[in-house]
């Protein structure tokens, strides 16, 4: 029998900080989860004895590798690639690949850690992982992106597989990049297998996967509002980002009768007081995907709108807020501005977009706040369904997948309510998501003994 090492929460966090020097995003993600888990396991000695939390907060492995490629000017470029395999207690490692200059070990470790809880919450058999590279796709030709993706996969392929680790898209990785990477995997291994999700429909991709994260974040929001006797219809929304998640979240808000006022990118945000309707959203999707354009160009196409350079949309008055761009894009001051302007619910399409101080503002104000690991789980959930379809060599239609996504998001919301409800009726969705996500992974790990 192991000896219990029941350290308190501050001592636990000191250890995390000491073992991961300078990895601020990772430390932030662990802290946000651990504070709730500590409360939950206070009287559950078996989790302490088996050091479950300490083990989940130490990735199974972090693989880092050199990625060499040649640009169009025949210059040799060198990038750093990674795959963080955080935990595979309940299924193969699963999580996206991010190509962005800000990618480093801390960012990918935080994402892989979060993914472990998110994937558990979906109820599907998927562990947590994340990968990427500090490659900037902006301004690169298709041929350059292809050469980079092929070089990246030439190293990554040995670490992944349909029953080992199944990557997908994330920031800077969409259909084009998944196609190049899948092609290279197939060429190297001479196997067609469901090793990546987010594939094109022609070669095993699931219908609904492109829409799933954004739609799912709005379904989560809908569930939160319904729980409080409200709905989306007639409400205004501020949304950040203008990529895959943001545009599909905007689309679903509009379809449900809401009015979307903003979208953004790293250059600033656009504010359209008339509302960003479905036609305008299609323009943004097309402009971003086909021309790799900037959101600032929206105001040339739709002169009623204004562009706010270098700013974020959180000072615009709205009922609903959906951060759908990146981590730490909504701070304490901006959270206070949203609350002051009467926001009633926040649903995170992005991963950890709100700082710890910002989250506290939402909780203190008792607004509905759906954290990314619950609210944006629709994307990975449909990825899980893509894995099932690939294994069975079948494909489900849009309608069936739409129903499954709706049910999955309702199920995740239900788990948050079960584990996060206070006696006064307020639902702490962060706590609910953390505890529900943790419990399944922790119980699987207990079953395995010391591994
Ligand atoms: P995309 O690459 O399609 O879009 C990213 C958007 O966010 C772009 O508008 C981009 O602007 C903006 N952005 C990225 N980095 C920054 C930054 N540092 N500051 C300001 N804006 C920034 O990515 P996704 O839409 O797929 O991902 C968005 C978020 O959703 C991420 O947090 C991702 O982890 C999360 N997510 C994605 C899922 C998916 O299925 N794709 C699933 C679950 C979560 P710019 O073009 O200027 O860089
Ligand atoms: O953060 C995420 O959940 C994703 N980027 C999607 C992961 C996936 O495997 O579909």
Tab-separated table of C-alpha atoms and ligand atoms in Angstrom:
chain	number	residue	atom	x	y	z
A	1	UNK	CA	0.000	0.000	0.000
A	2	UNK	CA	1.377	3.393	-1.049
A	3	UNK	CA	1.949	6.031	1.597
A	4	UNK	CA	-0.441	8.978	1.297
A	5	UNK	CA	1.196	12.242	0.302
A	6	UNK	CA	-1.646	14.639	0.945
A	7	UNK	CA	-0.074	18.020	0.145
A	8	UNK	CA	-2.317	21.072	0.266
A	9	UNK	CA	-3.284	23.109	-2.824
A	10	UNK	CA	-0.663	25.910	-2.475
A	11	UNK	CA	2.103	23.315	-1.992
A	12	UNK	CA	0.843	21.384	-5.019
A	13	UNK	CA	0.938	24.554	-7.150
A	14	UNK	CA	4.423	25.437	-5.891
A	15	UNK	CA	5.559	22.047	-7.181
A	16	UNK	CA	3.901	22.602	-10.567
A	17	UNK	CA	5.640	25.999	-10.878
A	18	UNK	CA	9.026	24.555	-9.873
A	19	UNK	CA	8.813	21.680	-12.341
A	20	UNK	CA	7.628	23.864	-15.242
A	21	UNK	CA	9.659	27.075	-14.998
A	22	UNK	CA	8.389	29.913	-17.186
A	23	UNK	CA	5.516	27.849	-18.614
A	24	UNK	CA	2.891	30.408	-17.678
A	25	UNK	CA	0.019	29.108	-19.816
A	26	UNK	CA	0.483	25.552	-18.568
A	27	UNK	CA	0.649	26.682	-14.935
A	28	UNK	CA	-2.502	28.803	-15.434
A	29	UNK	CA	-4.428	25.848	-16.906
A	30	UNK	CA	-3.358	23.499	-14.101
A	31	UNK	CA	-4.254	26.046	-11.436
A	32	UNK	CA	-7.739	26.587	-12.853
A	33	UNK	CA	-8.443	22.860	-12.756
A	34	UNK	CA	-6.605	21.973	-9.551
A	35	UNK	CA	-8.422	24.463	-7.338
A	36	UNK	CA	-11.726	22.723	-8.074
A	37	UNK	CA	-10.308	19.208	-7.953
A	38	UNK	CA	-8.735	19.831	-4.559
A	39	UNK	CA	-12.146	20.647	-3.154
A	40	UNK	CA	-13.677	17.554	-4.780
A	41	UNK	CA	-11.027	15.094	-3.585
A	42	UNK	CA	-10.684	16.534	-0.093
A	43	UNK	CA	-12.353	13.480	1.457
A	44	UNK	CA	-11.345	10.986	-1.249
A	45	UNK	CA	-8.073	9.559	-0.006
A	46	UNK	CA	-7.657	7.090	-2.884
A	47	UNK	CA	-7.036	9.918	-5.358
A	48	UNK	CA	-4.406	11.485	-3.095
A	49	UNK	CA	-2.733	8.176	-2.403
A	50	UNK	CA	-2.453	7.362	-6.112
A	51	UNK	CA	-1.224	10.938	-6.866
A	52	UNK	CA	-3.800	11.180	-9.652
A	53	UNK	CA	-3.798	14.955	-10.117
A	54	UNK	CA	-0.004	15.113	-10.021
A	55	UNK	CA	0.096	12.407	-12.703
A	56	UNK	CA	-2.451	14.115	-15.001
A	57	UNK	CA	-0.445	17.345	-14.674
A	58	UNK	CA	2.682	15.585	-15.971
A	59	UNK	CA	2.288	14.775	-19.706
A	60	UNK	CA	2.877	11.139	-20.648
A	61	UNK	CA	5.432	12.514	-23.100
A	62	UNK	CA	6.453	15.662	-24.939
A	63	UNK	CA	7.991	15.023	-28.342
A	64	UNK	CA	9.847	17.877	-29.987
A	65	UNK	CA	11.480	17.771	-33.388
A	66	UNK	CA	13.133	19.849	-36.096
A	67	UNK	CA	11.102	20.659	-39.212
A	68	UNK	CA	13.159	21.763	-42.221
A	69	UNK	CA	11.570	23.062	-45.394
A	70	UNK	CA	12.485	25.134	-48.406
A	71	UNK	CA	10.631	28.399	-49.136
A	72	UNK	CA	9.784	29.735	-52.586
A	73	UNK	CA	13.060	31.687	-52.683
A	74	UNK	CA	14.967	28.427	-52.114
A	75	UNK	CA	15.972	29.484	-48.604
A	76	UNK	CA	16.126	26.665	-46.068
A	77	UNK	CA	13.864	27.351	-43.090
A	78	UNK	CA	13.932	25.580	-39.725
A	79	UNK	CA	10.909	25.313	-37.413
A	80	UNK	CA	10.279	23.450	-34.182
A	81	UNK	CA	7.470	20.878	-34.158
A	82	UNK	CA	5.863	19.210	-31.130
A	83	UNK	CA	3.379	16.599	-30.052
A	84	UNK	CA	2.334	16.626	-26.409
A	85	UNK	CA	0.671	13.350	-25.395
A	86	UNK	CA	-0.884	14.241	-22.094
A	87	UNK	CA	-3.003	11.271	-21.051
A	88	UNK	CA	-4.451	8.181	-22.752
A	89	UNK	CA	-6.287	6.574	-19.827
A	90	UNK	CA	-9.681	6.558	-21.560
A	91	UNK	CA	-8.711	6.381	-25.238
A	92	UNK	CA	-6.044	7.227	-27.818
A	93	UNK	CA	-4.471	10.681	-27.479
A	94	UNK	CA	-6.673	13.127	-29.395
A	95	UNK	CA	-6.361	16.843	-30.068
A	96	UNK	CA	-5.518	19.450	-32.650
A	97	UNK	CA	-2.391	20.751	-34.308
A	98	UNK	CA	-1.651	24.476	-34.162
A	99	UNK	CA	0.570	26.391	-36.576
A	100	UNK	CA	1.264	29.846	-35.174
A	101	UNK	CA	4.435	31.808	-34.360
A	102	UNK	CA	3.449	31.861	-30.657
A	103	UNK	CA	3.527	28.037	-30.357
A	104	UNK	CA	5.886	26.778	-27.665
A	105	UNK	CA	5.985	23.945	-25.147
A	106	UNK	CA	3.967	25.812	-22.522
A	107	UNK	CA	1.111	26.607	-24.927
A	108	UNK	CA	0.886	23.036	-26.201
A	109	UNK	CA	1.131	21.544	-22.704
A	110	UNK	CA	-1.742	23.731	-21.526
A	111	UNK	CA	-3.804	22.742	-24.554
A	112	UNK	CA	-3.076	19.008	-24.136
A	113	UNK	CA	-3.918	19.207	-20.413
A	114	UNK	CA	-7.234	20.983	-21.109
A	115	UNK	CA	-7.981	18.522	-23.898
A	116	UNK	CA	-7.783	15.593	-21.458
A	117	UNK	CA	-10.707	16.966	-19.431
A	118	UNK	CA	-12.633	18.178	-22.485
A	119	UNK	CA	-12.438	14.828	-24.237
A	120	UNK	CA	-13.521	13.036	-21.079
A	121	UNK	CA	-16.551	15.336	-20.826
A	122	UNK	CA	-17.748	14.336	-24.300
A	123	UNK	CA	-18.296	10.794	-22.984
A	124	UNK	CA	-16.404	9.389	-25.995
A	125	UNK	CA	-13.260	7.236	-25.630
A	126	UNK	CA	-10.541	9.822	-26.308
A	127	UNK	CA	-7.443	10.792	-24.318
A	128	UNK	CA	-5.803	14.221	-24.481
A	129	UNK	CA	-3.025	15.487	-26.747
A	130	UNK	CA	-2.014	18.548	-28.760
A	131	UNK	CA	0.688	19.403	-31.253
A	132	UNK	CA	1.947	22.077	-33.544
A	133	UNK	CA	4.806	24.208	-34.693
A	134	UNK	CA	5.999	27.796	-34.554
A	135	UNK	CA	5.286	28.069	-38.288
A	136	UNK	CA	3.396	31.123	-39.509
A	137	UNK	CA	1.118	30.211	-42.441
A	138	UNK	CA	0.311	33.911	-43.046
A	139	UNK	CA	1.725	35.146	-46.327
A	140	UNK	CA	2.982	31.690	-47.367
A	141	UNK	CA	2.093	30.234	-50.759
A	142	UNK	CA	0.134	26.970	-51.015
A	143	UNK	CA	3.332	25.268	-52.169
A	144	UNK	CA	5.220	26.498	-49.092
A	145	UNK	CA	2.449	25.342	-46.773
A	146	UNK	CA	2.452	21.954	-48.514
A	147	UNK	CA	6.210	21.521	-48.151
A	148	UNK	CA	6.037	22.501	-44.495
A	149	UNK	CA	3.133	20.114	-43.774
A	150	UNK	CA	4.910	17.248	-45.528
A	151	UNK	CA	8.113	17.842	-43.602
A	152	UNK	CA	6.178	18.117	-40.314
A	153	UNK	CA	4.382	14.812	-40.985
A	154	UNK	CA	7.606	13.069	-42.025
A	155	UNK	CA	8.637	13.302	-38.373
A	156	UNK	CA	5.224	13.187	-36.686
A	157	UNK	CA	3.974	10.020	-38.408
A	158	UNK	CA	6.062	7.708	-36.185
A	159	UNK	CA	4.319	9.030	-33.046
A	160	UNK	CA	0.684	8.792	-34.175
A	161	UNK	CA	-1.830	6.207	-35.426
A	162	UNK	CA	-5.592	5.559	-35.341
A	163	UNK	CA	-5.321	3.662	-32.031
A	164	UNK	CA	-2.375	5.676	-30.679
A	165	UNK	CA	-2.842	9.384	-31.283
A	166	UNK	CA	-5.228	11.133	-33.688
A	167	UNK	CA	-4.453	14.802	-34.423
A	168	UNK	CA	-6.833	17.336	-36.019
A	169	UNK	CA	-6.940	21.069	-36.804
A	170	UNK	CA	-6.612	24.116	-34.592
A	171	UNK	CA	-5.344	27.681	-35.184
A	172	UNK	CA	-3.640	27.844	-38.584
A	173	UNK	CA	-4.567	24.260	-39.433
A	174	UNK	CA	-7.735	23.755	-41.501
A	175	UNK	CA	-8.835	21.587	-44.412
A	176	UNK	CA	-5.880	22.522	-46.619
A	177	UNK	CA	-3.241	21.590	-44.040
A	178	UNK	CA	-5.027	18.391	-42.943
A	179	UNK	CA	-5.115	17.325	-46.622
A	180	UNK	CA	-1.375	17.829	-47.071
A	181	UNK	CA	-0.573	16.031	-43.803
A	182	UNK	CA	-2.922	13.119	-44.462
A	183	UNK	CA	-1.475	12.679	-47.955
A	184	UNK	CA	2.040	12.519	-46.558
A	185	UNK	CA	1.089	10.050	-43.796
A	186	UNK	CA	-0.554	7.763	-46.352
A	187	UNK	CA	2.453	8.018	-48.651
A	188	UNK	CA	4.978	7.171	-45.921
A	189	UNK	CA	3.043	4.338	-44.278
A	190	UNK	CA	1.172	3.004	-47.323
A	191	UNK	CA	-1.908	2.809	-45.110
A	192	UNK	CA	-5.249	4.556	-45.437
A	193	UNK	CA	-6.502	4.886	-41.895
A	194	UNK	CA	-8.324	7.452	-39.783
A	195	UNK	CA	-5.152	8.953	-38.347
A	196	UNK	CA	-6.339	12.561	-38.620
A	197	UNK	CA	-9.781	14.110	-38.237
A	198	UNK	CA	-11.129	17.177	-39.989
A	199	UNK	CA	-10.423	15.491	-43.314
A	200	UNK	CA	-12.217	16.417	-46.542
A	201	UNK	CA	-15.494	14.602	-47.093
A	202	UNK	CA	-14.077	12.948	-50.229
A	203	UNK	CA	-11.496	11.054	-48.198
A	204	UNK	CA	-13.175	10.028	-44.966
A	205	UNK	CA	-13.949	13.360	-43.328
A	206	UNK	CA	-17.132	13.676	-41.308
A	207	UNK	CA	-19.945	15.952	-42.315
A	208	UNK	CA	-20.548	18.624	-39.625
A	209	UNK	CA	-16.906	18.633	-38.472
A	210	UNK	CA	-16.148	22.111	-39.902
A	211	UNK	CA	-19.233	23.556	-38.200
A	212	UNK	CA	-19.056	21.504	-35.003
A	213	UNK	CA	-16.964	23.694	-32.682
A	214	UNK	CA	-18.742	26.966	-33.403
A	215	UNK	CA	-22.223	25.431	-33.535
A	216	UNK	CA	-21.433	23.435	-30.384
A	217	UNK	CA	-20.392	26.573	-28.492
A	218	UNK	CA	-23.753	28.131	-29.353
A	219	UNK	CA	-25.631	24.939	-28.390
A	220	UNK	CA	-23.839	25.055	-25.036
A	221	UNK	CA	-24.879	28.705	-24.688
A	222	UNK	CA	-28.444	27.759	-25.618
A	223	UNK	CA	-28.442	25.105	-22.890
A	224	UNK	CA	-27.151	27.581	-20.295
A	225	UNK	CA	-29.807	30.119	-21.307
A	226	UNK	CA	-32.551	27.470	-21.291
A	227	UNK	CA	-31.506	26.405	-17.782
A	228	UNK	CA	-32.138	30.020	-16.762
A	229	UNK	CA	-35.427	30.236	-18.677
A	230	UNK	CA	-34.064	32.296	-21.594
A	231	UNK	CA	-32.993	31.857	-25.228
A	232	UNK	CA	-30.812	33.367	-27.965
A	233	UNK	CA	-33.595	34.976	-29.992
A	234	UNK	CA	-33.475	38.769	-30.054
A	235	UNK	CA	-30.169	38.943	-28.172
A	236	UNK	CA	-27.002	40.737	-29.315
A	237	UNK	CA	-23.621	39.005	-29.335
A	238	UNK	CA	-19.987	40.072	-29.466
A	239	UNK	CA	-17.657	37.487	-31.005
A	240	UNK	CA	-13.863	37.562	-31.338
A	241	UNK	CA	-11.883	35.796	-34.055
A	242	UNK	CA	-12.888	35.300	-37.685
A	243	UNK	CA	-11.636	31.781	-38.315
A	244	UNK	CA	-13.327	28.415	-38.287
A	245	UNK	CA	-14.807	28.641	-34.785
A	246	UNK	CA	-15.851	32.308	-34.841
A	247	UNK	CA	-17.618	32.220	-38.223
A	248	UNK	CA	-19.604	29.086	-37.404
A	249	UNK	CA	-20.543	30.414	-33.962
A	250	UNK	CA	-21.742	33.617	-35.650
A	251	UNK	CA	-23.731	31.614	-38.199
A	252	UNK	CA	-25.565	29.643	-35.522
A	253	UNK	CA	-26.313	32.756	-33.431
A	254	UNK	CA	-27.913	34.369	-36.501
A	255	UNK	CA	-29.847	31.182	-37.371
A	256	UNK	CA	-31.291	31.207	-33.849
A	257	UNK	CA	-32.488	34.801	-34.205
A	258	UNK	CA	-29.600	36.599	-32.474
A	259	UNK	CA	-27.670	39.601	-33.798
A	260	UNK	CA	-23.867	39.414	-34.146
A	261	UNK	CA	-22.124	42.772	-33.768
A	262	UNK	CA	-18.392	42.020	-33.985
A	263	UNK	CA	-15.679	39.751	-35.383
A	264	UNK	CA	-11.911	40.196	-35.075
A	265	UNK	CA	-8.435	38.995	-35.902
A	266	UNK	CA	-5.000	39.797	-34.556
A	267	UNK	CA	-5.140	43.177	-36.338
A	268	UNK	CA	-8.282	44.465	-34.572
A	269	UNK	CA	-12.072	44.092	-34.611
A	270	UNK	CA	-14.949	45.163	-36.823
A	271	UNK	CA	-18.205	46.493	-35.379
A	272	UNK	CA	-21.285	46.275	-37.559
A	273	UNK	CA	-24.258	47.930	-35.831
A	274	UNK	CA	-26.643	46.557	-38.488
A	275	UNK	CA	-25.614	43.015	-37.573
A	276	UNK	CA	-23.360	40.537	-39.356
A	277	UNK	CA	-25.969	38.503	-41.222
A	278	UNK	CA	-25.546	35.138	-42.996
A	279	UNK	CA	-24.521	36.734	-46.276
A	280	UNK	CA	-21.830	38.793	-44.559
A	281	UNK	CA	-20.619	35.725	-42.635
A	282	UNK	CA	-20.270	33.850	-45.945
A	283	UNK	CA	-18.241	36.762	-47.272
A	284	UNK	CA	-15.912	36.548	-44.240
A	285	UNK	CA	-15.510	32.773	-44.622
A	286	UNK	CA	-14.726	33.065	-48.319
A	287	UNK	CA	-12.436	36.057	-47.877
A	288	UNK	CA	-10.468	34.348	-45.120
A	289	UNK	CA	-10.248	30.891	-46.687
A	290	UNK	CA	-9.751	31.723	-50.361
A	291	UNK	CA	-7.886	35.008	-50.169
A	292	UNK	CA	-6.349	34.525	-46.709
A	293	UNK	CA	-7.577	38.117	-46.175
A	294	UNK	CA	-7.807	40.332	-43.087
A	295	UNK	CA	-10.956	41.264	-41.165
A	296	UNK	CA	-10.131	44.988	-41.653
A	297	UNK	CA	-11.187	44.552	-45.306
A	298	UNK	CA	-14.787	43.894	-44.143
A	299	UNK	CA	-15.423	47.642	-43.913
A	300	UNK	CA	-14.636	48.081	-47.634
A	301	UNK	CA	-17.283	45.484	-48.496
A	302	UNK	CA	-19.804	46.665	-45.870
A	303	UNK	CA	-19.360	50.411	-45.299
A	304	UNK	CA	-21.852	50.542	-42.400
A	305	UNK	CA	-19.212	48.865	-40.229
A	306	UNK	CA	-16.142	50.311	-38.498
A	307	UNK	CA	-12.688	48.796	-37.956
A	308	UNK	CA	-10.917	49.262	-34.621
A	309	UNK	CA	-7.233	48.648	-35.134
A	310	UNK	CA	-5.293	46.873	-32.405
A	311	UNK	CA	-8.390	46.588	-30.185
A	312	UNK	CA	-10.557	43.729	-28.894
A	313	UNK	CA	-14.362	43.753	-29.005
A	314	UNK	CA	-15.146	43.430	-25.286
A	315	UNK	CA	-16.142	47.063	-24.740
A	316	UNK	CA	-19.033	46.773	-27.182
A	317	UNK	CA	-22.356	46.465	-25.358
A	318	UNK	CA	-24.065	43.082	-25.867
A	319	UNK	CA	-26.125	40.396	-24.106
A	320	UNK	CA	-23.830	37.518	-25.083
A	321	UNK	CA	-20.067	37.151	-25.549
A	322	UNK	CA	-18.241	34.379	-27.424
A	323	UNK	CA	-14.430	34.572	-27.349
A	324	UNK	CA	-13.391	32.440	-30.353
A	325	UNK	CA	-9.811	33.509	-31.177
A	326	UNK	CA	-7.066	32.496	-28.737
A	327	UNK	CA	-5.888	32.109	-25.133
A	328	UNK	CA	-5.871	35.054	-22.704
A	329	UNK	CA	-7.706	37.366	-25.084
A	330	UNK	CA	-10.148	38.582	-22.417
A	331	UNK	CA	-8.676	40.068	-19.229
A	332	UNK	CA	-10.043	41.311	-15.903
A	333	UNK	CA	-10.697	44.840	-17.128
A	334	UNK	CA	-12.473	43.577	-20.251
A	335	UNK	CA	-14.551	41.128	-18.189
A	336	UNK	CA	-15.601	44.061	-15.984
A	337	UNK	CA	-16.568	46.067	-19.090
A	338	UNK	CA	-18.731	43.202	-20.353
A	339	UNK	CA	-20.453	42.842	-16.984
A	340	UNK	CA	-20.964	46.607	-16.668
A	341	UNK	CA	-22.568	46.621	-20.121
A	342	UNK	CA	-25.030	43.943	-19.059
A	343	UNK	CA	-23.673	40.714	-20.563
A	344	UNK	CA	-25.705	37.747	-19.283
A	345	UNK	CA	-23.733	34.793	-20.676
A	346	UNK	CA	-20.265	33.979	-21.994
A	347	UNK	CA	-19.561	30.830	-24.017
A	348	UNK	CA	-15.952	30.132	-24.953
A	349	UNK	CA	-15.268	28.809	-28.451
A	350	UNK	CA	-11.534	29.287	-27.893
A	351	UNK	CA	-9.352	27.438	-25.378
A	352	UNK	CA	-8.707	29.385	-22.153
A	353	UNK	CA	-9.522	32.789	-23.704
A	354	UNK	CA	-10.329	34.356	-20.332
A	355	UNK	CA	-7.586	35.043	-17.782
A	356	UNK	CA	-7.991	33.659	-14.240
A	357	UNK	CA	-8.797	37.207	-13.027
A	358	UNK	CA	-11.410	37.594	-15.777
A	359	UNK	CA	-13.080	34.320	-14.792
A	360	UNK	CA	-13.323	35.570	-11.205
A	361	UNK	CA	-15.136	38.714	-12.409
A	362	UNK	CA	-17.743	36.561	-14.210
A	363	UNK	CA	-18.199	34.303	-11.203
A	364	UNK	CA	-18.492	37.222	-8.766
A	365	UNK	CA	-21.104	38.819	-11.030
A	366	UNK	CA	-22.961	35.453	-11.166
A	367	UNK	CA	-23.359	35.541	-14.929
A	368	UNK	CA	-23.522	32.303	-16.937
A	369	UNK	CA	-19.965	31.426	-17.885
A	370	UNK	CA	-19.230	28.339	-20.028
A	371	UNK	CA	-15.477	27.577	-20.092
A	372	UNK	CA	-13.832	26.355	-23.302
A	373	UNK	CA	-13.296	22.799	-22.146
A	374	UNK	CA	-17.073	22.373	-21.990
A	375	UNK	CA	-18.384	24.929	-24.473
A	376	UNK	CA	-16.040	24.137	-27.374
A	377	UNK	CA	-16.067	20.344	-26.945
A	378	UNK	CA	-18.405	19.921	-29.927
A	379	UNK	CA	-15.438	20.019	-32.316
A	380	UNK	CA	-13.532	17.163	-30.771
A	381	UNK	CA	-16.791	15.287	-30.171
A	382	UNK	CA	-17.522	15.241	-33.907
A	383	UNK	CA	-13.871	14.289	-34.429
A	384	UNK	CA	-14.626	11.276	-32.211
A	385	UNK	CA	-17.579	10.495	-34.478
A	386	UNK	CA	-15.275	10.815	-37.503
A	387	UNK	CA	-12.979	8.204	-35.904
A	388	UNK	CA	-15.948	5.860	-35.417
A	389	UNK	CA	-17.096	6.308	-39.026
A	390	UNK	CA	-13.575	5.646	-40.330
A	391	UNK	CA	-13.213	2.489	-38.214
A	392	UNK	CA	-16.566	1.189	-39.401
A	393	UNK	CA	-15.967	2.344	-43.013
A	394	UNK	CA	-19.293	4.178	-43.043
A	395	UNK	CA	-20.473	7.781	-43.167
A	396	UNK	CA	-23.392	9.363	-41.392
A	397	UNK	CA	-25.354	12.212	-42.936
A	398	UNK	CA	-25.515	15.844	-41.913
A	399	UNK	CA	-28.875	15.490	-40.228
A	400	UNK	CA	-27.864	12.528	-38.068
A	401	UNK	CA	-24.583	14.171	-37.073
A	402	UNK	CA	-26.412	17.397	-36.264
A	403	UNK	CA	-28.672	15.506	-33.878
A	404	UNK	CA	-25.692	13.735	-32.297
A	405	UNK	CA	-23.880	17.062	-31.787
A	406	UNK	CA	-26.960	18.608	-30.208
A	407	UNK	CA	-27.301	15.616	-27.852
A	408	UNK	CA	-23.583	15.642	-26.980
A	409	UNK	CA	-23.663	19.333	-26.039
A	410	UNK	CA	-26.798	18.811	-23.967
A	411	UNK	CA	-25.047	15.918	-22.219
A	412	UNK	CA	-21.960	18.015	-21.450
A	413	UNK	CA	-24.141	20.825	-20.108
A	414	UNK	CA	-25.981	18.306	-17.944
A	415	UNK	CA	-22.713	17.021	-16.431
A	416	UNK	CA	-21.634	20.593	-15.620
A	417	UNK	CA	-24.947	21.217	-13.877
A	418	UNK	CA	-24.649	17.929	-11.958
A	419	UNK	CA	-21.185	18.678	-10.585
A	420	UNK	CA	-21.213	22.492	-10.568
A	421	UNK	CA	-24.550	23.529	-9.046
A	422	UNK	CA	-24.526	25.556	-5.850
A	423	UNK	CA	-27.261	25.313	-3.245
A	424	UNK	CA	-28.625	28.707	-4.312
A	425	UNK	CA	-29.084	27.421	-7.873
A	426	UNK	CA	-26.080	29.195	-9.429
A	427	UNK	CA	-24.154	26.869	-11.745
A	428	UNK	CA	-20.357	27.118	-11.616
A	429	UNK	CA	-19.714	25.620	-15.060
A	430	UNK	CA	-15.940	25.689	-14.545
A	431	UNK	CA	-16.188	23.547	-11.455
A	432	UNK	CA	-18.752	21.248	-13.054
A	433	UNK	CA	-16.600	20.705	-16.159
A	434	UNK	CA	-13.419	20.191	-14.169
A	435	UNK	CA	-14.877	17.654	-11.768
A	436	UNK	CA	-16.907	15.691	-14.322
A	437	UNK	CA	-13.929	15.600	-16.706
A	438	UNK	CA	-11.509	14.583	-13.959
A	439	UNK	CA	-13.596	11.832	-12.404
A	440	UNK	CA	-13.724	9.547	-15.434
A	441	UNK	CA	-10.006	9.868	-16.204
A	442	UNK	CA	-9.056	9.481	-12.531
A	443	UNK	CA	-11.156	6.357	-12.043
A	444	UNK	CA	-9.635	4.767	-15.154
A	445	UNK	CA	-6.153	5.556	-13.832
A	446	UNK	CA	-6.990	4.025	-10.445
A	447	UNK	CA	-7.966	0.818	-12.249
A	448	UNK	CA	-4.545	0.615	-13.918
A	449	UNK	CA	-2.506	0.785	-10.697
A	450	UNK	CA	0.853	2.543	-10.772
A	451	UNK	CA	1.661	3.108	-14.468
B	1	LIG	P1	-8.415	29.699	-37.085
B	1	LIG	O1	-6.989	29.639	-37.439
B	1	LIG	O2	-9.451	29.283	-38.055
B	1	LIG	O3	-8.788	31.167	-36.611
B	1	LIG	C1	-8.134	31.776	-35.566
B	1	LIG	C2	-8.690	33.166	-35.382
B	1	LIG	O4	-8.198	33.721	-34.175
B	1	LIG	C3	-8.249	34.113	-36.492
B	1	LIG	O5	-9.228	35.084	-36.667
B	1	LIG	C4	-6.980	34.701	-35.900
B	1	LIG	O6	-6.612	35.949	-36.423
B	1	LIG	C5	-7.371	34.836	-34.452
B	1	LIG	N1	-6.158	34.801	-33.624
B	1	LIG	C6	-5.259	33.803	-33.550
B	1	LIG	N2	-4.261	34.126	-32.718
B	1	LIG	C7	-4.558	35.362	-32.286
B	1	LIG	C8	-3.921	36.257	-31.406
B	1	LIG	N3	-2.760	35.932	-30.806
B	1	LIG	N4	-4.527	37.445	-31.157
B	1	LIG	C9	-5.702	37.784	-31.770
B	1	LIG	N5	-6.343	36.978	-32.628
B	1	LIG	C10	-5.789	35.800	-32.863
B	1	LIG	O7	-8.545	28.868	-35.724
B	1	LIG	P2	-9.844	28.239	-35.032
B	1	LIG	O8	-11.036	29.068	-35.330
B	1	LIG	O9	-9.861	26.801	-35.368
B	1	LIG	O10	-9.445	28.354	-33.493
B	1	LIG	C11	-9.836	29.437	-32.667
B	1	LIG	C12	-9.829	29.012	-31.212
B	1	LIG	O11	-10.730	27.920	-31.032
B	1	LIG	C13	-8.483	28.519	-30.672
B	1	LIG	O12	-8.368	28.872	-29.317
B	1	LIG	C14	-8.603	27.006	-30.786
B	1	LIG	O13	-7.733	26.342	-29.885
B	1	LIG	C15	-10.053	26.828	-30.393
B	1	LIG	N6	-10.682	25.575	-30.811
B	1	LIG	C16	-10.705	25.191	-32.112
B	1	LIG	C17	-11.336	24.018	-32.481
B	1	LIG	C18	-11.491	23.608	-33.888
B	1	LIG	O14	-12.207	22.634	-34.137
B	1	LIG	N7	-10.904	24.288	-34.864
B	1	LIG	C19	-11.935	23.129	-31.464
B	1	LIG	C20	-11.924	23.672	-30.126
B	1	LIG	C21	-11.298	24.839	-29.840
B	1	LIG	P3	-5.306	36.071	-37.372
B	1	LIG	O15	-5.770	35.544	-38.698
B	1	LIG	O16	-4.979	37.524	-37.375
B	1	LIG	O17	-4.221	35.249	-36.744
B	2	LIG	O1	-9.130	22.283	-29.105
B	2	LIG	C1	-9.743	21.384	-29.711
B	2	LIG	O2	-10.613	20.701	-29.146
B	2	LIG	C2	-9.444	21.177	-31.126
B	2	LIG	N1	-8.652	21.921	-31.694
B	2	LIG	C3	-10.089	20.049	-31.876
B	2	LIG	C4	-9.439	18.746	-31.540
B	2	LIG	C5	-9.898	17.575	-32.362
B	2	LIG	O3	-9.251	16.537	-32.211
B	2	LIG	O4	-10.862	17.657	-33.114
